[in-house]
Tab-separated table of C-alpha atoms in Angstrom:
chain	number	residue	atom	x	y	z
S	1	MET	CA	-16.965	-208.734	155.554
S	2	THR	CA	-16.893	-207.703	151.789
S	3	HIS	CA	-13.211	-207.468	150.550
S	4	PRO	CA	-11.759	-203.765	150.105
S	5	VAL	CA	-11.007	-204.775	146.138
S	6	SER	CA	-14.130	-206.050	145.375
S	7	ARG	CA	-15.535	-202.357	146.569
S	8	LEU	CA	-12.474	-201.247	144.463
S	9	ASP	CA	-13.518	-202.962	141.647
S	10	ARG	CA	-17.266	-202.482	141.780
S	11	PHE	CA	-16.477	-198.586	142.040
S	12	LEU	CA	-14.047	-198.653	138.614
S	13	HIS	CA	-16.544	-200.460	136.925
S	14	GLY	CA	-19.510	-198.158	137.799
S	15	MET	CA	-17.067	-195.518	136.397
S	16	LEU	CA	-16.275	-197.355	133.318
S	17	TRP	CA	-19.852	-197.615	132.778
S	18	VAL	CA	-20.738	-193.799	133.250
S	19	LEU	CA	-17.766	-192.848	130.977
S	20	ALA	CA	-19.092	-195.374	128.412
S	21	VAL	CA	-22.967	-193.792	128.646
S	22	VAL	CA	-21.641	-190.269	128.280
S	23	PHE	CA	-18.481	-190.751	125.749
S	24	ILE	CA	-19.664	-192.877	123.072
S	25	PRO	CA	-22.700	-191.377	122.191
S	26	LEU	CA	-20.411	-188.428	122.220
S	27	ALA	CA	-17.956	-189.861	119.928
S	28	ILE	CA	-20.624	-190.916	117.451
S	29	VAL	CA	-21.695	-187.526	117.200
S	30	VAL	CA	-18.501	-186.203	116.781
S	31	GLY	CA	-17.553	-188.558	113.881
S	32	VAL	CA	-20.707	-188.249	112.170
S	33	GLY	CA	-20.519	-184.358	112.371
S	34	ARG	CA	-17.073	-184.448	111.029
S	35	GLU	CA	-18.111	-186.514	107.904
S	36	LEU	CA	-21.417	-184.360	107.479
S	37	LEU	CA	-20.112	-180.921	108.463
S	38	PRO	CA	-18.376	-180.456	105.067
S	39	LEU	CA	-21.521	-181.094	103.101
S	40	VAL	CA	-22.701	-177.955	104.486
S	41	SER	CA	-21.873	-175.650	101.384
S	42	GLY	CA	-24.420	-177.541	100.086
S	43	GLN	CA	-27.124	-176.083	102.741
S	44	LYS	CA	-26.181	-172.100	101.889
S	45	ALA	CA	-29.668	-171.220	101.437
S	46	ALA	CA	-30.738	-172.577	104.466
S	47	VAL	CA	-28.009	-170.883	106.565
S	48	GLU	CA	-28.849	-167.885	104.755
S	49	GLN	CA	-32.230	-167.843	105.541
S	50	LEU	CA	-31.357	-168.677	109.343
S	51	LEU	CA	-28.995	-165.778	109.620
S	52	THR	CA	-32.007	-163.361	107.811
S	53	ASP	CA	-34.551	-164.468	110.687
S	54	ARG	CA	-31.857	-164.245	113.654
S	55	THR	CA	-30.817	-160.873	112.668
S	56	GLY	CA	-33.765	-159.323	110.683
S	57	LEU	CA	-31.758	-158.314	107.838
S	58	GLN	CA	-31.409	-159.969	104.299
S	59	ILE	CA	-27.851	-162.050	104.413
S	60	ARG	CA	-26.252	-163.541	101.303
S	61	LEU	CA	-23.004	-165.771	101.448
S	62	GLY	CA	-20.353	-165.973	98.388
S	63	GLU	CA	-19.375	-169.157	99.986
S	64	LEU	CA	-19.574	-171.464	102.889
S	65	GLN	CA	-17.604	-173.728	104.686
S	66	GLY	CA	-17.773	-176.283	107.407
S	67	ASP	CA	-15.441	-177.985	109.512
S	68	TRP	CA	-14.975	-179.804	113.061
S	69	HIS	CA	-13.051	-178.401	116.139
S	70	GLY	CA	-12.331	-180.210	119.271
S	71	LEU	CA	-16.268	-180.803	120.074
S	72	SER	CA	-17.966	-177.821	118.196
S	73	PRO	CA	-18.695	-177.265	114.428
S	74	VAL	CA	-17.162	-174.351	112.807
S	75	LEU	CA	-18.894	-172.329	109.787
S	76	ARG	CA	-16.463	-170.193	107.875
S	77	ALA	CA	-18.059	-168.184	105.439
S	78	GLY	CA	-16.766	-165.404	102.645
S	79	GLN	CA	-18.278	-162.175	101.019
S	80	VAL	CA	-20.960	-162.114	103.812
S	81	ALA	CA	-23.394	-159.489	101.769
S	82	ILE	CA	-26.152	-157.591	104.115
S	83	HIS	CA	-29.132	-155.998	102.678
S	84	ASP	CA	-31.607	-154.328	104.046
S	85	ALA	CA	-34.947	-156.576	102.908
S	86	ARG	CA	-36.947	-153.565	102.123
S	87	GLN	CA	-34.685	-152.189	99.473
S	88	SER	CA	-33.060	-154.385	96.468
S	89	GLY	CA	-29.672	-153.728	95.066
S	90	LYS	CA	-26.152	-152.526	96.173
S	91	PRO	CA	-25.681	-154.352	99.702
S	92	LEU	CA	-25.192	-152.419	102.756
S	93	LEU	CA	-22.329	-153.682	103.727
S	94	VAL	CA	-19.864	-157.182	102.361
S	95	VAL	CA	-17.843	-158.859	104.904
S	96	PRO	CA	-14.399	-160.629	103.778
S	97	SER	CA	-14.765	-163.205	106.184
S	98	VAL	CA	-16.444	-164.571	108.981
S	99	THR	CA	-15.791	-167.651	111.263
S	100	THR	CA	-18.399	-168.478	114.292
S	101	GLU	CA	-18.877	-171.910	116.084
S	102	PRO	CA	-21.396	-172.431	119.378
S	103	ASP	CA	-20.611	-171.115	123.036
S	104	TRP	CA	-22.669	-174.189	124.298
S	105	TRP	CA	-22.141	-173.155	127.780
S	106	ALA	CA	-24.134	-169.499	126.752
S	107	SER	CA	-26.743	-171.344	124.338
S	108	LEU	CA	-27.697	-173.360	127.418
S	109	ARG	CA	-27.608	-170.852	129.951
S	110	ASP	CA	-29.843	-168.116	128.050
S	111	LEU	CA	-31.688	-171.124	126.215
S	112	SER	CA	-30.614	-169.862	122.706
S	113	PRO	CA	-28.204	-170.118	120.493
S	114	ARG	CA	-25.342	-168.113	121.126
S	115	LEU	CA	-22.036	-168.313	119.268
S	116	ARG	CA	-18.466	-167.081	119.067
S	117	THR	CA	-17.946	-165.078	115.733
S	118	THR	CA	-14.446	-163.745	114.435
S	119	ILE	CA	-14.733	-161.061	111.152
S	120	ASN	CA	-12.002	-160.312	109.565
S	121	GLY	CA	-11.104	-157.667	107.001
S	122	LEU	CA	-14.412	-155.446	107.836
S	123	ALA	CA	-14.518	-151.321	106.768
S	124	LEU	CA	-17.184	-149.014	109.140
S	125	THR	CA	-17.816	-145.471	109.419
S	126	LEU	CA	-18.798	-144.088	112.367
S	127	ALA	CA	-20.592	-140.602	112.796
S	128	PRO	CA	-21.893	-138.562	115.861
S	129	LYS	CA	-25.724	-138.051	116.195
S	130	SER	CA	-27.347	-135.016	117.112
S	131	ASP	CA	-28.407	-136.562	120.774
S	132	GLY	CA	-25.323	-137.672	121.387
S	133	GLY	CA	-25.075	-141.317	120.473
S	134	VAL	CA	-23.145	-142.727	117.422
S	135	GLU	CA	-24.327	-144.174	114.358
S	136	VAL	CA	-22.846	-146.585	111.795
S	137	VAL	CA	-22.998	-144.874	108.601
S	138	GLU	CA	-24.010	-148.029	106.401
S	139	PHE	CA	-26.530	-148.983	108.327
S	140	SER	CA	-28.010	-145.187	108.909
S	141	GLY	CA	-30.529	-145.710	105.971
S	142	LEU	CA	-31.712	-148.951	107.274
S	143	GLY	CA	-32.206	-147.204	110.749
S	144	ARG	CA	-34.269	-144.792	109.059
S	145	SER	CA	-36.339	-146.870	107.254
S	146	ASP	CA	-36.825	-149.680	110.020
S	147	PRO	CA	-35.311	-148.360	113.191
S	148	GLU	CA	-37.201	-151.790	114.999
S	149	LYS	CA	-35.552	-154.089	112.740
S	150	ALA	CA	-32.271	-152.285	112.943
S	151	ARG	CA	-32.379	-152.674	116.564
S	152	ARG	CA	-33.292	-156.337	116.725
S	153	ALA	CA	-30.035	-156.790	114.761
S	154	LEU	CA	-27.779	-154.664	117.227
S	155	ARG	CA	-29.449	-156.500	119.939
S	156	TRP	CA	-28.564	-159.814	118.601
S	157	LEU	CA	-25.404	-158.978	117.970
S	158	LEU	CA	-24.544	-157.750	121.234
S	159	ALA	CA	-26.090	-160.627	123.153
S	160	GLN	CA	-23.238	-163.228	121.635
S	161	PRO	CA	-21.015	-163.814	123.861
S	162	GLY	CA	-18.023	-163.443	122.270
S	163	LEU	CA	-17.378	-161.437	119.173
S	164	THR	CA	-13.706	-160.281	117.500
S	165	LEU	CA	-13.168	-158.387	115.013
S	166	LEU	CA	-9.881	-158.733	113.530
S	167	ASP	CA	-7.587	-156.514	111.132
S	168	ASN	CA	-10.207	-153.915	110.518
S	169	GLN	CA	-10.655	-150.436	109.714
S	170	LEU	CA	-12.986	-148.062	111.432
S	171	ARG	CA	-13.374	-144.168	110.118
S	172	TRP	CA	-14.824	-141.484	111.913
S	173	GLN	CA	-16.766	-138.842	109.936
S	174	ALA	CA	-17.835	-135.714	111.935
S	175	PRO	CA	-19.802	-133.279	109.707
S	176	GLY	CA	-17.574	-130.581	107.953
S	177	ARG	CA	-14.622	-132.331	109.413
S	178	PRO	CA	-11.748	-134.338	107.544
S	179	VAL	CA	-12.267	-138.468	107.735
S	180	GLN	CA	-10.374	-139.915	110.064
S	181	ALA	CA	-9.484	-143.681	110.208
S	182	LEU	CA	-8.307	-146.453	112.713
S	183	ARG	CA	-6.528	-149.168	111.053
S	184	ASP	CA	-5.088	-152.718	112.515
S	185	VAL	CA	-8.661	-152.588	114.679
S	186	ARG	CA	-8.887	-155.280	116.662
S	187	LEU	CA	-12.316	-155.548	118.853
S	188	GLN	CA	-13.370	-158.364	121.658
S	189	GLN	CA	-16.686	-157.859	122.943
S	190	PHE	CA	-17.489	-159.957	126.068
S	191	ASN	CA	-21.174	-160.250	127.854
S	192	GLY	CA	-21.010	-161.274	131.484
S	193	ASP	CA	-23.934	-161.915	134.195
S	194	ASP	CA	-24.322	-158.210	134.653
S	195	ASP	CA	-22.040	-156.531	132.230
S	196	TYR	CA	-20.794	-155.739	129.015
S	197	ARG	CA	-17.387	-155.198	127.967
S	198	LEU	CA	-16.024	-154.059	124.687
S	199	GLN	CA	-11.722	-154.217	124.273
S	200	ALA	CA	-10.214	-152.653	121.532
S	201	GLU	CA	-6.608	-152.387	119.959
S	202	PHE	CA	-5.831	-150.021	117.077
S	203	ARG	CA	-3.608	-148.110	115.423
S	204	LEU	CA	-3.215	-144.929	113.977
S	205	GLY	CA	-1.870	-143.199	110.563
S	206	ASP	CA	1.341	-144.641	110.128
S	207	SER	CA	2.359	-144.908	113.810
S	208	ALA	CA	3.173	-148.522	114.322
S	209	VAL	CA	2.379	-147.801	118.513
S	210	LEU	CA	-0.780	-149.719	119.383
S	211	GLN	CA	-3.317	-148.091	121.293
S	212	ARG	CA	-6.223	-149.243	123.593
S	213	ALA	CA	-8.622	-149.127	124.788
S	214	LEU	CA	-12.125	-150.412	127.108
S	215	ILE	CA	-15.734	-149.633	127.753
S	216	VAL	CA	-17.822	-151.421	130.371
S	217	VAL	CA	-21.368	-151.138	130.642
S	218	ALA	CA	-23.363	-151.932	133.989
S	219	GLY	CA	-26.349	-153.590	131.981
S	220	ASP	CA	-27.826	-153.378	128.236
S	221	PRO	CA	-25.000	-151.621	126.267
S	222	LEU	CA	-28.008	-150.151	124.022
S	223	ALA	CA	-29.805	-148.555	127.466
S	224	TRP	CA	-26.239	-146.962	128.091
S	225	GLN	CA	-27.628	-143.681	128.423
S	226	LYS	CA	-30.100	-144.680	131.839
S	227	THR	CA	-26.940	-147.342	132.677
S	228	PRO	CA	-23.619	-146.843	133.967
S	229	TRP	CA	-21.231	-147.082	131.873
S	230	GLN	CA	-16.802	-146.297	131.979
S	231	ALA	CA	-14.333	-146.161	129.446
S	232	TYR	CA	-10.845	-146.329	129.369
S	233	LEU	CA	-8.233	-145.027	126.485
S	234	GLN	CA	-4.863	-145.051	126.712
S	235	ILE	CA	-3.121	-142.488	124.427
S	236	GLN	CA	0.358	-143.491	123.587
S	237	ASP	CA	2.606	-141.596	121.132
S	238	LEU	CA	0.543	-138.418	121.235
S	239	PRO	CA	1.861	-137.115	118.088
S	240	ALA	CA	0.025	-139.865	116.058
S	241	TRP	CA	-3.301	-138.242	117.275
S	242	GLN	CA	-2.254	-134.763	115.773
S	243	PRO	CA	-4.705	-135.662	112.379
S	244	TRP	CA	-7.318	-136.242	114.952
S	245	LEU	CA	-7.054	-132.773	116.774
S	246	SER	CA	-9.361	-131.171	113.547
S	247	LEU	CA	-12.245	-132.273	115.461
S	248	LEU	CA	-11.276	-129.488	117.766
S	249	PRO	CA	-13.315	-125.952	117.506
S	250	GLN	CA	-11.510	-124.003	114.345
S	251	SER	CA	-11.108	-121.479	117.032
S	252	TRP	CA	-8.950	-123.584	118.634
S	253	SER	CA	-5.141	-124.934	117.585
S	254	ALA	CA	-2.835	-127.222	119.423
S	255	ARG	CA	0.319	-129.367	118.576
S	256	LEU	CA	1.228	-132.539	120.240
S	257	ASN	CA	4.851	-132.734	120.251
S	258	GLN	CA	5.687	-136.066	122.860
S	259	GLY	CA	4.203	-137.912	125.765
S	260	ASP	CA	1.804	-140.311	126.501
S	261	ALA	CA	-1.625	-139.812	128.476
S	262	LYS	CA	-4.374	-142.354	129.884
S	263	LEU	CA	-8.171	-141.253	129.744
S	264	TRP	CA	-10.647	-142.462	132.178
S	265	LEU	CA	-14.576	-141.809	131.718
S	266	ALA	CA	-17.362	-142.594	134.027
S	267	SER	CA	-20.975	-141.611	133.979
S	268	GLU	CA	-24.133	-142.737	135.742
S	269	GLY	CA	-25.741	-142.583	132.474
S	270	GLY	CA	-25.770	-140.754	129.492
S	271	ARG	CA	-23.107	-137.728	128.592
S	272	PRO	CA	-19.510	-138.797	130.983
S	273	SER	CA	-19.908	-136.944	134.788
S	274	THR	CA	-16.158	-137.628	135.807
S	275	MET	CA	-13.003	-137.169	133.645
S	276	THR	CA	-9.686	-138.366	134.758
S	277	LEU	CA	-6.560	-137.385	132.658
S	278	ALA	CA	-2.840	-138.591	133.779
S	279	LEU	CA	0.172	-137.097	131.695
S	280	ALA	CA	3.450	-138.523	131.400
S	281	ASP	CA	6.383	-136.601	130.187
S	282	VAL	CA	3.853	-134.602	127.593
S	283	GLY	CA	4.738	-131.550	125.287
S	284	LEU	CA	2.245	-129.548	123.360
S	285	GLY	CA	1.088	-126.111	122.197
S	286	LEU	CA	-2.280	-124.819	122.759
S	287	GLN	CA	-3.704	-121.500	120.870
S	288	VAL	CA	-6.931	-120.620	123.234
S	289	PRO	CA	-9.320	-118.328	122.152
S	290	GLU	CA	-8.911	-114.761	123.959
S	291	ARG	CA	-6.174	-116.244	126.081
S	292	GLY	CA	-3.450	-116.551	123.586
S	293	ARG	CA	-0.998	-119.382	122.803
S	294	TYR	CA	0.488	-121.738	125.635
S	295	GLU	CA	3.604	-123.919	125.280
S	296	ALA	CA	4.185	-126.713	127.727
S	297	ARG	CA	7.011	-129.092	128.098
S	298	GLY	CA	7.869	-132.158	130.900
S	299	LEU	CA	3.992	-132.225	131.753
S	300	ARG	CA	3.251	-135.046	134.328
S	301	GLY	CA	0.759	-135.708	136.750
S	302	VAL	CA	-3.227	-136.642	137.106
S	303	PHE	CA	-5.946	-133.928	136.416
S	304	SER	CA	-10.109	-134.592	137.125
S	305	VAL	CA	-12.803	-132.848	136.548
S	306	GLN	CA	-16.322	-133.148	137.272
S	307	ARG	CA	-19.395	-131.948	135.495
S	308	ARG	CA	-22.142	-130.296	137.461
S	309	GLY	CA	-25.213	-129.597	135.114
S	310	ASP	CA	-23.794	-127.945	131.578
S	311	THR	CA	-20.300	-126.918	133.504
S	312	TRP	CA	-16.960	-128.911	134.253
S	313	HIS	CA	-15.356	-128.283	137.904
S	314	VAL	CA	-11.758	-129.091	138.931
């Protein structure tokens, strides 16, 4: 009969061999990587070409540094210039700082390189399109000259499992209206198995209050016009939103005095089909065309409307 201790010894020896087979090569790779990764700055041209091939845009790096964090290599790039390959001269956009590292699990799942990326100091301008969509003004020329390349670049960006934008600025530019800006913008992108989520935090004007928003698309975010989606906006410190009322029709006039609100939008694809608004101690004044002026204080409650065709019903 085999002694229990000898069985335990064989089991422990087997486990040690398994650990050695797994961790010794891993330790060699990490050790070599730590020594070689700082030399990546000399491979800037190769990295630029790789990014150009992946995005379909011409990428130029002002500086490039490599480091090692845990079990992953980390690349840090500064003054990343994005060009339209068809046009020389001034870049479409310059990103002050980008940090990226591979997402091993997502890469194995998709059988394609997937990255977790953080972008700092970005400034973009958004504008509404005639078809109801939104375009990035800095890339609008690229979209017109080569829409397939623009779509390819956007799809590659949205496919990344994690994308975080820190301390950025977004401007909203509506035709014939003052430009409105969001500051301290932080965006986080998450790609699940069956949905896409974009989480946002930002501040308005001089307000120190943090606003929050969440968008969930049940599938491909580029197919939002045919795919169910939901959006949530936490509206705090209503007076801070006063400048944004300039986007309303000129025949309307409103003054936001106090309060908070929460807004939910839902759609089966394309335009919103359901809108729910929750008000908390809201005070406002509103001038309605052909109806006169209304004043309200201490408004509380939940209001929901649904769209049927081109009209909304409570």
